[in-house]
Amino acid sequence: MKIVAFAGGVGGAKFAHGLAHVLPPEDLTVIVNTGDDFEHYGLYICPDLDTVCYTLAGMANPDTGWGRVNETWDVIENAARLGGPAWFRLGDQDLGTHLERTRRMKEGQTLSQITEDFCKAWDIQSMILPMSDQPVRTMVETEEGDLAFQEYFVHRRCEPRVRGFRFEGVEVAEPAPGVKEAIQAADAVIICPSNPWVSINPILHVVKSIEKPVIAISPIIGGKTVKGPAAKMYHELGIEPSAVAVARHYCDLITGFVFDTVDRQLEGEIKSLNLRTLVTNTLMHSHDDRKQLASHILSFIGTDL
Ligand code: FO1
């Protein structure tokens, strides 16, 4: 079964890793949000793309989910001692990725070409594509003014109350080469358990139309998120955070919805949105959890194709 997965950072990467374990590599394409990308210390940084690549390559830091395993921090600590900003922690190994990406971008290579080369170097078998080669920048509209995504997320620790979001550049951004083709060839598209507002919405804005069955996985479990501010964002936007809220968020686009067993009591309400449902364990503590969730979802999709 050919699958396209839409992913943001840590949660999306874990689920994509599960899919990579249960699908032949040629059957999986992961399309990754680049709305979180930014320039820092003059370097071009793609947090979600790197998180997905490091995770699929088995090089991700298991404690944070982002950055590299067995990382050291000499460069950023030395820069900080000289007065440089240290709020965004760039590890020594990770810096190699940003240096080489930036060098290639300055030469005129595209983000998708660079990602393809990096995936080869890291021996990643499945296809990982940035959503676009053109810059899209997520701006968080808050009660304290508009903040660039990493400024809001990392520097301000998601504290300012959210009023809305804007994806600068999205009107002119084209899907990266291979994105439309992968969707056209897919049997189904899976929306990973990533933040609907800031990880998945940018991808949906770029991709625009999907003429395939789409299945989404709720990143909200028991009214909370495992990681990140999705539940806080729903709350501040005046929506009670729940699996139902996520199902409503996507309901014009999806045919199936996957959510956690702790929310089993919400199944009737979700079914009434005209969605097929799969209630299962969606928490991914271990590698086995990732694989198991991926294979449950593939069986769920298979029953409807
Ligand atoms: N997240 C943090 O909370 N603090 C950091 O210092 C940080 C550094 C960082 C460096 C490289 C990278 O690829 C990701 C990094 N992240 C950090 C994670 C990242 O900014 C967010 O998780 C995503 O943008 C949201 O998906």
mmCIF file of C-alpha atoms and ligand atoms in Angstrom:
data_model
loop_
_atom_site.group_PDB
_atom_site.id
_atom_site.type_symbol
_atom_site.label_atom_id
_atom_site.label_comp_id
_atom_site.label_asym_id
_atom_site.label_seq_id
_atom_site.Cartn_x
_atom_site.Cartn_y
_atom_site.Cartn_z
ATOM 1 C CA MET A 1 0.000 0.000 0.000
ATOM 2 C CA LYS A 2 1.489 3.357 -1.027
ATOM 3 C CA ILE A 3 1.275 5.961 1.725
ATOM 4 C CA VAL A 4 1.996 9.667 1.944
ATOM 5 C CA ALA A 5 2.376 10.992 5.491
ATOM 6 C CA PHE A 6 2.155 14.676 6.421
ATOM 7 C CA ALA A 7 4.396 15.393 9.397
ATOM 8 C CA GLY A 8 5.586 18.129 11.706
ATOM 9 C CA GLY A 9 8.331 17.577 14.276
ATOM 10 C CA VAL A 10 8.620 15.075 17.110
ATOM 11 C CA GLY A 11 5.170 13.337 17.112
ATOM 12 C CA GLY A 12 5.061 13.217 13.319
ATOM 13 C CA ALA A 13 8.610 11.875 13.147
ATOM 14 C CA LYS A 14 7.850 9.054 15.602
ATOM 15 C CA PHE A 15 4.810 7.936 13.617
ATOM 16 C CA ALA A 16 6.662 8.245 10.282
ATOM 17 C CA HIS A 17 9.390 6.051 11.815
ATOM 18 C CA GLY A 18 6.730 3.445 12.651
ATOM 19 C CA LEU A 19 5.492 3.575 9.041
ATOM 20 C CA ALA A 20 9.068 3.205 7.760
ATOM 21 C CA HIS A 21 9.334 -0.035 9.742
ATOM 22 C CA VAL A 22 6.183 -1.620 8.339
ATOM 23 C CA LEU A 23 6.153 -0.371 4.724
ATOM 24 C CA PRO A 24 8.624 -1.123 1.928
ATOM 25 C CA PRO A 25 10.711 2.068 1.514
ATOM 26 C CA GLU A 26 9.374 2.743 -1.988
ATOM 27 C CA ASP A 27 5.828 2.828 -0.567
ATOM 28 C CA LEU A 28 6.384 5.672 1.903
ATOM 29 C CA THR A 29 6.775 9.395 1.242
ATOM 30 C CA VAL A 30 6.876 11.762 4.202
ATOM 31 C CA ILE A 31 6.010 15.392 3.425
ATOM 32 C CA VAL A 32 7.343 17.669 6.119
ATOM 33 C CA ASN A 33 6.333 21.109 7.378
ATOM 34 C CA THR A 34 8.878 23.835 6.676
ATOM 35 C CA GLY A 35 6.871 26.692 8.223
ATOM 36 C CA ASP A 36 9.095 26.410 11.349
ATOM 37 C CA ASP A 37 12.278 27.022 9.340
ATOM 38 C CA PHE A 38 14.296 30.102 10.180
ATOM 39 C CA GLU A 39 17.718 31.664 9.973
ATOM 40 C CA HIS A 40 19.844 31.787 13.097
ATOM 41 C CA TYR A 41 23.544 32.667 13.324
ATOM 42 C CA GLY A 42 23.290 33.086 9.530
ATOM 43 C CA LEU A 43 22.390 29.397 9.173
ATOM 44 C CA TYR A 44 19.351 27.950 7.439
ATOM 45 C CA ILE A 45 17.627 25.732 10.019
ATOM 46 C CA CYS A 46 14.808 23.285 9.226
ATOM 47 C CA PRO A 47 13.774 21.852 12.605
ATOM 48 C CA ASP A 48 10.947 19.566 11.445
ATOM 49 C CA LEU A 49 12.795 18.261 8.406
ATOM 50 C CA ASP A 50 15.845 17.483 10.535
ATOM 51 C CA THR A 51 13.737 15.873 13.257
ATOM 52 C CA VAL A 52 12.084 13.557 10.717
ATOM 53 C CA CYS A 53 15.418 12.711 9.036
ATOM 54 C CA TYR A 54 17.295 12.109 12.301
ATOM 55 C CA THR A 55 14.444 9.934 13.594
ATOM 56 C CA LEU A 56 14.231 7.793 10.453
ATOM 57 C CA ALA A 57 18.033 7.504 10.419
ATOM 58 C CA GLY A 58 18.008 6.350 14.072
ATOM 59 C CA MET A 59 20.112 9.390 15.077
ATOM 60 C CA ALA A 60 17.519 11.429 17.017
ATOM 61 C CA ASN A 61 18.016 12.446 20.616
ATOM 62 C CA PRO A 62 15.596 10.173 22.512
ATOM 63 C CA ASP A 63 15.234 12.638 25.421
ATOM 64 C CA THR A 64 14.165 15.721 23.458
ATOM 65 C CA GLY A 65 12.909 14.128 20.217
ATOM 66 C CA TRP A 66 14.758 16.893 18.280
ATOM 67 C CA GLY A 67 18.493 17.190 17.667
ATOM 68 C CA ARG A 68 21.047 14.386 17.668
ATOM 69 C CA VAL A 69 21.705 11.510 20.054
ATOM 70 C CA ASN A 70 24.949 11.778 22.098
ATOM 71 C CA GLU A 71 25.126 15.477 21.269
ATOM 72 C CA THR A 72 27.689 17.921 22.667
ATOM 73 C CA TRP A 73 27.195 21.675 22.963
ATOM 74 C CA ASP A 74 30.696 23.198 22.780
ATOM 75 C CA VAL A 75 30.037 25.581 19.883
ATOM 76 C CA ILE A 76 26.835 27.171 21.202
ATOM 77 C CA GLU A 77 28.306 27.454 24.716
ATOM 78 C CA ASN A 78 31.413 29.181 23.354
ATOM 79 C CA ALA A 79 29.274 31.511 21.242
ATOM 80 C CA ALA A 80 27.125 32.296 24.298
ATOM 81 C CA ARG A 81 30.252 33.128 26.327
ATOM 82 C CA LEU A 82 31.018 35.755 23.664
ATOM 83 C CA GLY A 83 27.521 37.221 23.968
ATOM 84 C CA GLY A 84 25.728 35.203 21.246
ATOM 85 C CA PRO A 85 22.131 33.999 21.686
ATOM 86 C CA ALA A 86 21.790 30.566 23.296
ATOM 87 C CA TRP A 87 17.992 30.285 23.540
ATOM 88 C CA PHE A 88 17.936 28.026 20.483
ATOM 89 C CA ARG A 89 20.244 25.140 21.353
ATOM 90 C CA LEU A 90 22.294 24.102 18.344
ATOM 91 C CA GLY A 91 24.327 20.983 19.090
ATOM 92 C CA ASP A 92 27.797 20.383 17.651
ATOM 93 C CA GLN A 93 26.783 17.487 15.384
ATOM 94 C CA ASP A 94 23.527 19.193 14.410
ATOM 95 C CA LEU A 95 25.499 22.305 13.424
ATOM 96 C CA GLY A 96 27.220 20.274 10.718
ATOM 97 C CA THR A 97 23.810 19.757 9.083
ATOM 98 C CA HIS A 98 22.990 23.489 9.164
ATOM 99 C CA LEU A 99 26.437 24.517 7.929
ATOM 100 C CA GLU A 100 26.351 22.209 4.930
ATOM 101 C CA ARG A 101 22.708 22.982 4.120
ATOM 102 C CA THR A 102 23.418 26.723 4.233
ATOM 103 C CA ARG A 103 26.544 26.345 2.075
ATOM 104 C CA ARG A 104 24.538 24.456 -0.556
ATOM 105 C CA MET A 105 21.606 26.905 -0.442
ATOM 106 C CA LYS A 106 24.036 29.770 -1.035
ATOM 107 C CA GLU A 107 25.288 27.854 -4.089
ATOM 108 C CA GLY A 108 21.703 27.809 -5.381
ATOM 109 C CA GLN A 109 20.700 24.222 -4.570
ATOM 110 C CA THR A 110 17.072 23.706 -3.570
ATOM 111 C CA LEU A 111 15.934 22.433 -0.174
ATOM 112 C CA SER A 112 14.505 19.283 -1.762
ATOM 113 C CA GLN A 113 17.779 18.486 -3.600
ATOM 114 C CA ILE A 114 19.738 19.008 -0.395
ATOM 115 C CA THR A 115 17.303 16.867 1.612
ATOM 116 C CA GLU A 116 17.568 14.078 -0.939
ATOM 117 C CA ASP A 117 21.376 14.118 -0.691
ATOM 118 C CA PHE A 118 21.341 14.223 3.111
ATOM 119 C CA CYS A 119 18.897 11.288 3.209
ATOM 120 C CA LYS A 120 21.278 9.282 0.994
ATOM 121 C CA ALA A 121 24.231 10.154 3.232
ATOM 122 C CA TRP A 122 22.232 9.081 6.309
ATOM 123 C CA ASP A 123 21.067 5.897 4.580
ATOM 124 C CA ILE A 124 17.361 6.764 4.848
ATOM 125 C CA GLN A 125 15.464 4.507 2.454
ATOM 126 C CA SER A 126 12.005 6.128 2.440
ATOM 127 C CA MET A 127 11.378 9.411 0.620
ATOM 128 C CA ILE A 128 11.377 12.557 2.772
ATOM 129 C CA LEU A 129 10.305 15.784 1.053
ATOM 130 C CA PRO A 130 10.046 19.343 2.342
ATOM 131 C CA MET A 131 6.519 20.637 1.642
ATOM 132 C CA SER A 132 7.998 23.388 -0.560
ATOM 133 C CA ASP A 133 11.292 24.709 -1.860
ATOM 134 C CA GLN A 134 10.033 28.262 -1.421
ATOM 135 C CA PRO A 135 10.130 29.818 2.046
ATOM 136 C CA VAL A 136 6.918 29.703 4.085
ATOM 137 C CA ARG A 137 7.167 31.290 7.522
ATOM 138 C CA THR A 138 4.660 30.572 10.278
ATOM 139 C CA MET A 139 3.829 33.697 12.256
ATOM 140 C CA VAL A 140 2.020 33.330 15.551
ATOM 141 C CA GLU A 141 -0.406 36.177 16.220
ATOM 142 C CA THR A 142 -0.431 36.670 19.978
ATOM 143 C CA GLU A 143 -1.782 39.149 22.521
ATOM 144 C CA GLU A 144 1.772 40.523 22.667
ATOM 145 C CA GLY A 145 2.005 40.994 18.900
ATOM 146 C CA ASP A 146 3.126 38.791 16.039
ATOM 147 C CA LEU A 147 5.991 36.411 16.707
ATOM 148 C CA ALA A 148 8.054 34.308 14.299
ATOM 149 C CA PHE A 149 7.426 30.653 15.105
ATOM 150 C CA GLN A 150 10.695 29.758 16.879
ATOM 151 C CA GLU A 151 10.581 33.050 18.767
ATOM 152 C CA TYR A 152 7.146 32.028 20.085
ATOM 153 C CA PHE A 153 7.870 28.317 20.524
ATOM 154 C CA VAL A 154 11.393 28.153 21.909
ATOM 155 C CA HIS A 155 12.355 31.674 23.033
ATOM 156 C CA ARG A 156 9.008 32.546 24.620
ATOM 157 C CA ARG A 157 8.193 28.896 25.566
ATOM 158 C CA CYS A 158 4.708 29.234 24.001
ATOM 159 C CA GLU A 159 3.713 31.611 26.822
ATOM 160 C CA PRO A 160 2.009 34.480 24.897
ATOM 161 C CA ARG A 161 -1.702 33.818 24.360
ATOM 162 C CA VAL A 162 -2.448 32.906 20.776
ATOM 163 C CA ARG A 163 -4.998 34.772 18.609
ATOM 164 C CA GLY A 164 -4.273 33.201 15.225
ATOM 165 C CA PHE A 165 -1.660 32.142 12.691
ATOM 166 C CA ARG A 166 -0.328 33.373 9.378
ATOM 167 C CA PHE A 167 1.826 31.487 6.919
ATOM 168 C CA GLU A 168 3.906 34.115 5.148
ATOM 169 C CA GLY A 169 4.818 33.203 1.581
ATOM 170 C CA VAL A 170 2.211 30.458 1.319
ATOM 171 C CA GLU A 171 0.357 32.209 -1.546
ATOM 172 C CA VAL A 172 3.327 31.809 -3.870
ATOM 173 C CA ALA A 173 4.874 28.626 -2.471
ATOM 174 C CA GLU A 174 4.595 25.627 -4.786
ATOM 175 C CA PRO A 175 4.664 22.037 -3.524
ATOM 176 C CA ALA A 176 8.263 20.750 -3.740
ATOM 177 C CA PRO A 177 9.092 18.497 -6.714
ATOM 178 C CA GLY A 178 7.699 15.038 -6.026
ATOM 179 C CA VAL A 179 4.970 16.132 -3.581
ATOM 180 C CA LYS A 180 2.056 16.143 -6.069
ATOM 181 C CA GLU A 181 3.366 12.985 -7.768
ATOM 182 C CA ALA A 182 3.642 11.118 -4.454
ATOM 183 C CA ILE A 183 0.060 12.069 -3.523
ATOM 184 C CA GLN A 184 -1.177 11.058 -6.971
ATOM 185 C CA ALA A 185 0.513 7.645 -6.647
ATOM 186 C CA ALA A 186 -0.636 7.077 -3.040
ATOM 187 C CA ASP A 187 -3.459 4.818 -1.906
ATOM 188 C CA ALA A 188 -3.980 7.073 1.108
ATOM 189 C CA VAL A 189 -2.633 10.122 2.915
ATOM 190 C CA ILE A 190 -2.077 9.964 6.662
ATOM 191 C CA ILE A 191 -1.947 13.112 8.769
ATOM 192 C CA CYS A 192 0.517 12.298 11.555
ATOM 193 C CA PRO A 193 -0.240 13.190 15.201
ATOM 194 C CA SER A 194 1.344 16.620 14.760
ATOM 195 C CA ASN A 195 0.038 20.053 15.748
ATOM 196 C CA PRO A 196 -2.936 20.783 13.413
ATOM 197 C CA TRP A 197 -2.480 24.565 13.639
ATOM 198 C CA VAL A 198 1.222 25.033 13.040
ATOM 199 C CA SER A 199 2.554 21.735 11.670
ATOM 200 C CA ILE A 200 -0.202 20.390 9.406
ATOM 201 C CA ASN A 201 -2.092 23.531 8.319
ATOM 202 C CA PRO A 202 0.991 24.943 6.507
ATOM 203 C CA ILE A 203 1.297 21.695 4.508
ATOM 204 C CA LEU A 204 -2.419 21.726 3.679
ATOM 205 C CA HIS A 205 -2.169 25.347 2.488
ATOM 206 C CA VAL A 206 0.701 24.459 0.150
ATOM 207 C CA VAL A 207 -0.720 21.166 -1.138
ATOM 208 C CA LYS A 208 -4.238 22.676 -1.566
ATOM 209 C CA SER A 209 -6.234 19.690 -2.873
ATOM 210 C CA ILE A 210 -5.930 15.988 -2.083
ATOM 211 C CA GLU A 211 -7.995 13.624 -4.181
ATOM 212 C CA LYS A 212 -7.202 10.561 -2.074
ATOM 213 C CA PRO A 213 -8.596 9.076 1.128
ATOM 214 C CA VAL A 214 -7.122 11.028 4.061
ATOM 215 C CA ILE A 215 -6.844 9.665 7.602
ATOM 216 C CA ALA A 216 -5.810 11.796 10.574
ATOM 217 C CA ILE A 217 -4.402 10.802 13.962
ATOM 218 C CA SER A 218 -5.299 12.952 16.961
ATOM 219 C CA PRO A 219 -2.307 14.539 18.718
ATOM 220 C CA ILE A 220 -4.683 15.315 21.600
ATOM 221 C CA ILE A 221 -5.138 12.535 24.142
ATOM 222 C CA GLY A 222 -7.438 13.048 27.114
ATOM 223 C CA GLY A 223 -7.604 16.786 26.365
ATOM 224 C CA LYS A 224 -3.812 17.177 26.446
ATOM 225 C CA THR A 225 -0.896 16.975 24.022
ATOM 226 C CA VAL A 226 2.003 14.615 24.606
ATOM 227 C CA LYS A 227 4.417 17.393 23.589
ATOM 228 C CA GLY A 228 3.979 20.934 22.361
ATOM 229 C CA PRO A 229 1.298 23.596 22.566
ATOM 230 C CA ALA A 230 -1.586 22.205 20.436
ATOM 231 C CA ALA A 231 -3.997 21.850 23.402
ATOM 232 C CA LYS A 232 -3.040 25.307 24.724
ATOM 233 C CA MET A 233 -3.632 26.773 21.246
ATOM 234 C CA TYR A 234 -7.123 25.234 20.949
ATOM 235 C CA HIS A 235 -7.964 26.574 24.398
ATOM 236 C CA GLU A 236 -6.738 30.107 23.633
ATOM 237 C CA LEU A 237 -8.653 30.114 20.354
ATOM 238 C CA GLY A 238 -11.837 29.379 22.322
ATOM 239 C CA ILE A 239 -12.111 25.677 21.410
ATOM 240 C CA GLU A 240 -12.084 22.961 24.053
ATOM 241 C CA PRO A 241 -9.042 20.793 23.272
ATOM 242 C CA SER A 242 -10.124 17.219 22.576
ATOM 243 C CA ALA A 243 -9.983 14.522 19.924
ATOM 244 C CA VAL A 244 -13.403 15.825 18.776
ATOM 245 C CA ALA A 245 -11.893 19.290 18.221
ATOM 246 C CA VAL A 246 -9.162 17.739 16.042
ATOM 247 C CA ALA A 247 -11.701 15.630 14.121
ATOM 248 C CA ARG A 248 -13.768 18.800 13.465
ATOM 249 C CA HIS A 249 -10.601 20.659 12.440
ATOM 250 C CA TYR A 250 -9.995 18.143 9.626
ATOM 251 C CA CYS A 251 -13.507 16.845 8.961
ATOM 252 C CA ASP A 252 -13.953 18.370 5.463
ATOM 253 C CA LEU A 253 -10.768 16.666 4.343
ATOM 254 C CA ILE A 254 -10.662 13.266 6.032
ATOM 255 C CA THR A 255 -12.638 10.037 5.812
ATOM 256 C CA GLY A 256 -11.102 8.287 8.808
ATOM 257 C CA PHE A 257 -9.963 9.394 12.263
ATOM 258 C CA VAL A 258 -7.689 7.647 14.734
ATOM 259 C CA PHE A 259 -7.707 8.522 18.417
ATOM 260 C CA ASP A 260 -6.637 7.098 21.737
ATOM 261 C CA THR A 261 -8.470 4.536 23.841
ATOM 262 C CA VAL A 262 -8.628 6.992 26.774
ATOM 263 C CA ASP A 263 -11.026 9.024 24.593
ATOM 264 C CA ARG A 264 -13.194 6.018 23.680
ATOM 265 C CA GLN A 265 -16.309 7.802 25.036
ATOM 266 C CA LEU A 266 -15.965 10.401 22.233
ATOM 267 C CA GLU A 267 -16.452 7.824 19.473
ATOM 268 C CA GLY A 268 -20.185 8.520 18.964
ATOM 269 C CA GLU A 269 -19.596 12.241 18.552
ATOM 270 C CA ILE A 270 -16.721 11.650 16.115
ATOM 271 C CA LYS A 271 -18.711 9.110 14.087
ATOM 272 C CA SER A 272 -21.524 11.673 13.822
ATOM 273 C CA LEU A 273 -19.100 13.829 11.786
ATOM 274 C CA ASN A 274 -19.425 11.108 9.142
ATOM 275 C CA LEU A 275 -15.984 9.664 9.875
ATOM 276 C CA ARG A 276 -14.790 6.073 10.184
ATOM 277 C CA THR A 277 -12.997 5.650 13.485
ATOM 278 C CA LEU A 278 -10.137 3.628 14.873
ATOM 279 C CA VAL A 279 -9.744 3.698 18.650
ATOM 280 C CA THR A 280 -6.325 2.420 19.665
ATOM 281 C CA ASN A 281 -3.257 3.156 21.778
ATOM 282 C CA THR A 282 -1.722 6.220 20.117
ATOM 283 C CA LEU A 283 0.978 6.937 22.715
ATOM 284 C CA MET A 284 4.401 6.119 21.270
ATOM 285 C CA HIS A 285 6.782 5.528 24.175
ATOM 286 C CA SER A 286 8.769 2.732 22.529
ATOM 287 C CA HIS A 287 9.820 1.780 19.012
ATOM 288 C CA ASP A 288 7.340 -1.112 19.231
ATOM 289 C CA ASP A 289 4.524 1.380 19.969
ATOM 290 C CA ARG A 290 5.422 3.276 16.780
ATOM 291 C CA LYS A 291 5.366 0.115 14.674
ATOM 292 C CA GLN A 292 2.180 -1.180 16.254
ATOM 293 C CA LEU A 293 0.315 2.096 15.711
ATOM 294 C CA ALA A 294 1.516 2.210 12.091
ATOM 295 C CA SER A 295 0.404 -1.353 11.357
ATOM 296 C CA HIS A 296 -3.002 -0.859 13.070
ATOM 297 C CA ILE A 297 -3.591 2.211 10.936
ATOM 298 C CA LEU A 298 -2.538 0.482 7.712
ATOM 299 C CA SER A 299 -5.017 -2.358 8.451
ATOM 300 C CA PHE A 300 -7.702 0.236 9.206
ATOM 301 C CA ILE A 301 -7.031 1.951 5.870
ATOM 302 C CA GLY A 302 -6.869 -1.399 4.061
ATOM 303 C CA THR A 303 -10.395 -2.334 5.096
ATOM 304 C CA ASP A 304 -11.782 0.659 3.219
ATOM 305 C CA LEU A 305 -9.780 0.677 -0.033
HETATM 306 N N1 FO1 B 1 13.303 23.059 20.726
HETATM 307 C C1 FO1 B 1 13.405 23.611 21.955
HETATM 308 O O1 FO1 B 1 12.432 23.574 22.709
HETATM 309 N N2 FO1 B 1 14.572 24.227 22.358
HETATM 310 C C2 FO1 B 1 15.671 24.278 21.554
HETATM 311 O O2 FO1 B 1 16.702 24.838 21.955
HETATM 312 C C3 FO1 B 1 15.583 23.661 20.255
HETATM 313 C C4 FO1 B 1 16.686 23.625 19.403
HETATM 314 C C5 FO1 B 1 16.579 22.938 18.189
HETATM 315 C C6 FO1 B 1 17.693 22.834 17.349
HETATM 316 C C7 FO1 B 1 17.596 22.171 16.131
HETATM 317 C C8 FO1 B 1 16.359 21.602 15.757
HETATM 318 O O3 FO1 B 1 16.281 20.962 14.578
HETATM 319 C C9 FO1 B 1 15.261 21.694 16.575
HETATM 320 C C10 FO1 B 1 15.356 22.348 17.802
HETATM 321 N N3 FO1 B 1 14.248 22.449 18.662
HETATM 322 C C11 FO1 B 1 14.357 23.057 19.882
HETATM 323 C C12 FO1 B 1 12.967 21.868 18.305
HETATM 324 C C13 FO1 B 1 12.106 22.697 17.380
HETATM 325 O O4 FO1 B 1 12.362 24.038 17.321
HETATM 326 C C14 FO1 B 1 10.607 22.485 17.604
HETATM 327 O O5 FO1 B 1 10.327 21.272 18.220
HETATM 328 C C15 FO1 B 1 9.879 22.477 16.291
HETATM 329 O O6 FO1 B 1 10.096 23.580 15.514
HETATM 330 C C16 FO1 B 1 8.370 22.248 16.485
HETATM 331 O O7 FO1 B 1 8.030 21.203 15.672
#
